[in-house]
Amino acid sequence: MYKEISVLTKLLAALILLWSLAGSAIAGPDEDAVRDLLHSTFDKPEAKLDVAPVVALAGYAIAGWTQGETGGRALLRNKHGRWTIVLCAGDEIRSADALRHAGIAPDVANALAQALAKAEQTVPADRLAMFARFEGLLRMDEAGNHPPAHDRAH
């Protein structure tokens, strides 16, 4: 009987470990909604958007994207259950200071910047370099007009 409990305990511990490791790779509904919005806004028949990583926290999200030879990052906000693109940028939006400047509360900005840094640790260097190609900050208007952000990437 003790051997059965020991085996069950080890199995349970292994399952918990696998669940915790997989948890960071499993997208939640916010991440999926962000990807869907970016795809529906920027996909072209000849050039599909590749969106990853996406981090979402407290009604804000940052998504890295590439399309062909261009790339960047998008800052999004969930307002009344609807995700909207706030701005597109390159490396400028990675810091908590930049996120605070974009209007995000300091504690959320710090946590979001940390989550992004952690998520980007697994991104290949050539893909990260593509995110940095977007020059400047491009604010999106409140009416929902989303100019093609990829036109600013070089």
PDB file of C-alpha atoms in Angstrom, residues 14-122:
ATOM      1  CA  ALA A  14       5.341  14.833 -12.303  1.00  0.00           C
ATOM      2  CA  LEU A  15       1.941  15.964 -13.576  1.00  0.00           C
ATOM      3  CA  ILE A  16       2.143  19.183 -11.559  1.00  0.00           C
ATOM      4  CA  LEU A  17       5.615  19.872 -12.933  1.00  0.00           C
ATOM      5  CA  LEU A  18       4.486  19.249 -16.516  1.00  0.00           C
ATOM      6  CA  TRP A  19       1.408  21.430 -16.010  1.00  0.00           C
ATOM      7  CA  SER A  20       3.490  24.300 -14.636  1.00  0.00           C
ATOM      8  CA  LEU A  21       6.004  24.059 -17.498  1.00  0.00           C
ATOM      9  CA  ALA A  22       3.267  23.884 -20.112  1.00  0.00           C
ATOM     10  CA  GLY A  23       1.314  26.704 -18.500  1.00  0.00           C
ATOM     11  CA  SER A  24       3.569  29.365 -19.945  1.00  0.00           C
ATOM     12  CA  ALA A  25       3.204  27.887 -23.428  1.00  0.00           C
ATOM     13  CA  ILE A  26      -0.576  27.561 -23.333  1.00  0.00           C
ATOM     14  CA  ALA A  27      -2.323  30.660 -24.587  1.00  0.00           C
ATOM     15  CA  GLY A  28      -5.230  32.010 -22.631  1.00  0.00           C
ATOM     16  CA  PRO A  29      -8.292  33.743 -24.027  1.00  0.00           C
ATOM     17  CA  ASP A  30      -6.660  37.193 -23.903  1.00  0.00           C
ATOM     18  CA  GLU A  31      -3.626  36.062 -25.868  1.00  0.00           C
ATOM     19  CA  ASP A  32      -5.839  34.336 -28.422  1.00  0.00           C
ATOM     20  CA  ALA A  33      -8.029  37.447 -28.787  1.00  0.00           C
ATOM     21  CA  VAL A  34      -4.935  39.622 -29.308  1.00  0.00           C
ATOM     22  CA  ARG A  35      -3.630  37.270 -32.005  1.00  0.00           C
ATOM     23  CA  ASP A  36      -7.041  37.208 -33.700  1.00  0.00           C
ATOM     24  CA  LEU A  37      -7.241  41.017 -33.747  1.00  0.00           C
ATOM     25  CA  LEU A  38      -3.754  41.415 -35.194  1.00  0.00           C
ATOM     26  CA  HIS A  39      -4.363  38.746 -37.837  1.00  0.00           C
ATOM     27  CA  SER A  40      -7.705  40.228 -38.881  1.00  0.00           C
ATOM     28  CA  THR A  41      -6.164  43.699 -39.080  1.00  0.00           C
ATOM     29  CA  PHE A  42      -2.850  43.039 -40.806  1.00  0.00           C
ATOM     30  CA  ASP A  43      -2.899  39.656 -42.583  1.00  0.00           C
ATOM     31  CA  LYS A  44      -2.513  39.836 -46.346  1.00  0.00           C
ATOM     32  CA  PRO A  45      -3.126  36.938 -48.726  1.00  0.00           C
ATOM     33  CA  GLU A  46       0.513  37.007 -49.797  1.00  0.00           C
ATOM     34  CA  ALA A  47       1.945  37.745 -46.322  1.00  0.00           C
ATOM     35  CA  LYS A  48       0.445  36.293 -43.171  1.00  0.00           C
ATOM     36  CA  LEU A  49       1.354  37.854 -39.849  1.00  0.00           C
ATOM     37  CA  ASP A  50       3.290  35.736 -37.352  1.00  0.00           C
ATOM     38  CA  VAL A  51       2.312  36.835 -33.847  1.00  0.00           C
ATOM     39  CA  ALA A  52       4.392  35.629 -30.887  1.00  0.00           C
ATOM     40  CA  PRO A  53       5.066  36.054 -28.097  1.00  0.00           C
ATOM     41  CA  VAL A  54       1.982  37.642 -26.590  1.00  0.00           C
ATOM     42  CA  VAL A  55       1.849  38.672 -22.941  1.00  0.00           C
ATOM     43  CA  ALA A  56      -1.361  39.944 -21.390  1.00  0.00           C
ATOM     44  CA  LEU A  57      -1.867  41.396 -17.937  1.00  0.00           C
ATOM     45  CA  ALA A  58      -4.456  43.596 -16.239  1.00  0.00           C
ATOM     46  CA  GLY A  59      -6.191  44.636 -19.452  1.00  0.00           C
ATOM     47  CA  TYR A  60      -3.022  45.315 -21.451  1.00  0.00           C
ATOM     48  CA  ALA A  61      -1.027  43.160 -23.840  1.00  0.00           C
ATOM     49  CA  ILE A  62       2.166  43.347 -25.858  1.00  0.00           C
ATOM     50  CA  ALA A  63       2.563  41.192 -28.943  1.00  0.00           C
ATOM     51  CA  GLY A  64       5.650  40.663 -31.053  1.00  0.00           C
ATOM     52  CA  TRP A  65       4.924  40.286 -34.753  1.00  0.00           C
ATOM     53  CA  THR A  66       6.685  39.642 -38.011  1.00  0.00           C
ATOM     54  CA  GLN A  67       5.409  39.785 -41.554  1.00  0.00           C
ATOM     55  CA  GLY A  68       7.777  38.893 -44.321  1.00  0.00           C
ATOM     56  CA  GLU A  69      11.030  40.718 -43.604  1.00  0.00           C
ATOM     57  CA  THR A  70       9.467  43.279 -41.245  1.00  0.00           C
ATOM     58  CA  GLY A  71       8.428  43.202 -37.629  1.00  0.00           C
ATOM     59  CA  GLY A  72       7.609  45.102 -34.484  1.00  0.00           C
ATOM     60  CA  ARG A  73       5.583  45.018 -31.306  1.00  0.00           C
ATOM     61  CA  ALA A  74       2.015  46.101 -30.645  1.00  0.00           C
ATOM     62  CA  LEU A  75       0.660  47.439 -27.361  1.00  0.00           C
ATOM     63  CA  LEU A  76      -3.007  46.663 -26.912  1.00  0.00           C
ATOM     64  CA  ARG A  77      -5.662  47.515 -24.341  1.00  0.00           C
ATOM     65  CA  ASN A  78      -8.840  45.688 -23.399  1.00  0.00           C
ATOM     66  CA  LYS A  79     -11.606  48.222 -22.958  1.00  0.00           C
ATOM     67  CA  HIS A  80     -15.065  46.938 -22.085  1.00  0.00           C
ATOM     68  CA  GLY A  81     -14.153  43.414 -23.213  1.00  0.00           C
ATOM     69  CA  ARG A  82     -12.776  44.501 -26.587  1.00  0.00           C
ATOM     70  CA  TRP A  83      -9.088  44.527 -27.472  1.00  0.00           C
ATOM     71  CA  THR A  84      -7.806  47.543 -29.400  1.00  0.00           C
ATOM     72  CA  ILE A  85      -4.353  48.451 -30.655  1.00  0.00           C
ATOM     73  CA  VAL A  86      -2.938  51.414 -28.737  1.00  0.00           C
ATOM     74  CA  LEU A  87       0.365  51.729 -30.563  1.00  0.00           C
ATOM     75  CA  CYS A  88       2.983  49.920 -32.581  1.00  0.00           C
ATOM     76  CA  ALA A  89       6.687  50.182 -31.853  1.00  0.00           C
ATOM     77  CA  GLY A  90       9.985  48.387 -31.937  1.00  0.00           C
ATOM     78  CA  ASP A  91      12.263  48.052 -28.927  1.00  0.00           C
ATOM     79  CA  GLU A  92      11.011  51.357 -27.502  1.00  0.00           C
ATOM     80  CA  ILE A  93       7.987  49.699 -25.884  1.00  0.00           C
ATOM     81  CA  ARG A  94       9.909  47.024 -23.977  1.00  0.00           C
ATOM     82  CA  SER A  95      10.651  49.113 -20.889  1.00  0.00           C
ATOM     83  CA  ALA A  96       8.398  49.841 -17.939  1.00  0.00           C
ATOM     84  CA  ASP A  97       9.187  53.567 -18.399  1.00  0.00           C
ATOM     85  CA  ALA A  98       7.846  53.512 -21.952  1.00  0.00           C
ATOM     86  CA  LEU A  99       4.742  51.629 -20.831  1.00  0.00           C
ATOM     87  CA  ARG A 100       4.123  54.186 -18.057  1.00  0.00           C
ATOM     88  CA  HIS A 101       4.557  56.954 -20.630  1.00  0.00           C
ATOM     89  CA  ALA A 102       1.893  55.209 -22.738  1.00  0.00           C
ATOM     90  CA  GLY A 103      -0.516  55.611 -19.804  1.00  0.00           C
ATOM     91  CA  ILE A 104      -0.200  52.293 -17.996  1.00  0.00           C
ATOM     92  CA  ALA A 105      -0.159  52.321 -14.178  1.00  0.00           C
ATOM     93  CA  PRO A 106       3.367  51.844 -12.761  1.00  0.00           C
ATOM     94  CA  ASP A 107       2.753  48.455 -11.139  1.00  0.00           C
ATOM     95  CA  VAL A 108       1.111  47.063 -14.280  1.00  0.00           C
ATOM     96  CA  ALA A 109       3.822  48.588 -16.500  1.00  0.00           C
ATOM     97  CA  ASN A 110       6.551  46.959 -14.403  1.00  0.00           C
ATOM     98  CA  ALA A 111       4.835  43.555 -14.415  1.00  0.00           C
ATOM     99  CA  LEU A 112       4.087  43.721 -18.150  1.00  0.00           C
ATOM    100  CA  ALA A 113       7.683  44.666 -19.002  1.00  0.00           C
ATOM    101  CA  GLN A 114       8.951  41.787 -16.854  1.00  0.00           C
ATOM    102  CA  ALA A 115       6.512  39.329 -18.460  1.00  0.00           C
ATOM    103  CA  LEU A 116       7.605  40.456 -21.923  1.00  0.00           C
ATOM    104  CA  ALA A 117      11.293  40.112 -21.054  1.00  0.00           C
ATOM    105  CA  LYS A 118      10.665  36.584 -19.780  1.00  0.00           C
ATOM    106  CA  ALA A 119       8.597  35.603 -22.826  1.00  0.00           C
ATOM    107  CA  GLU A 120      11.211  36.978 -25.209  1.00  0.00           C
ATOM    108  CA  GLN A 121      13.998  34.912 -23.616  1.00  0.00           C
ATOM    109  CA  THR A 122      12.903  31.972 -25.774  1.00  0.00           C
TER     110      THR A 122
END
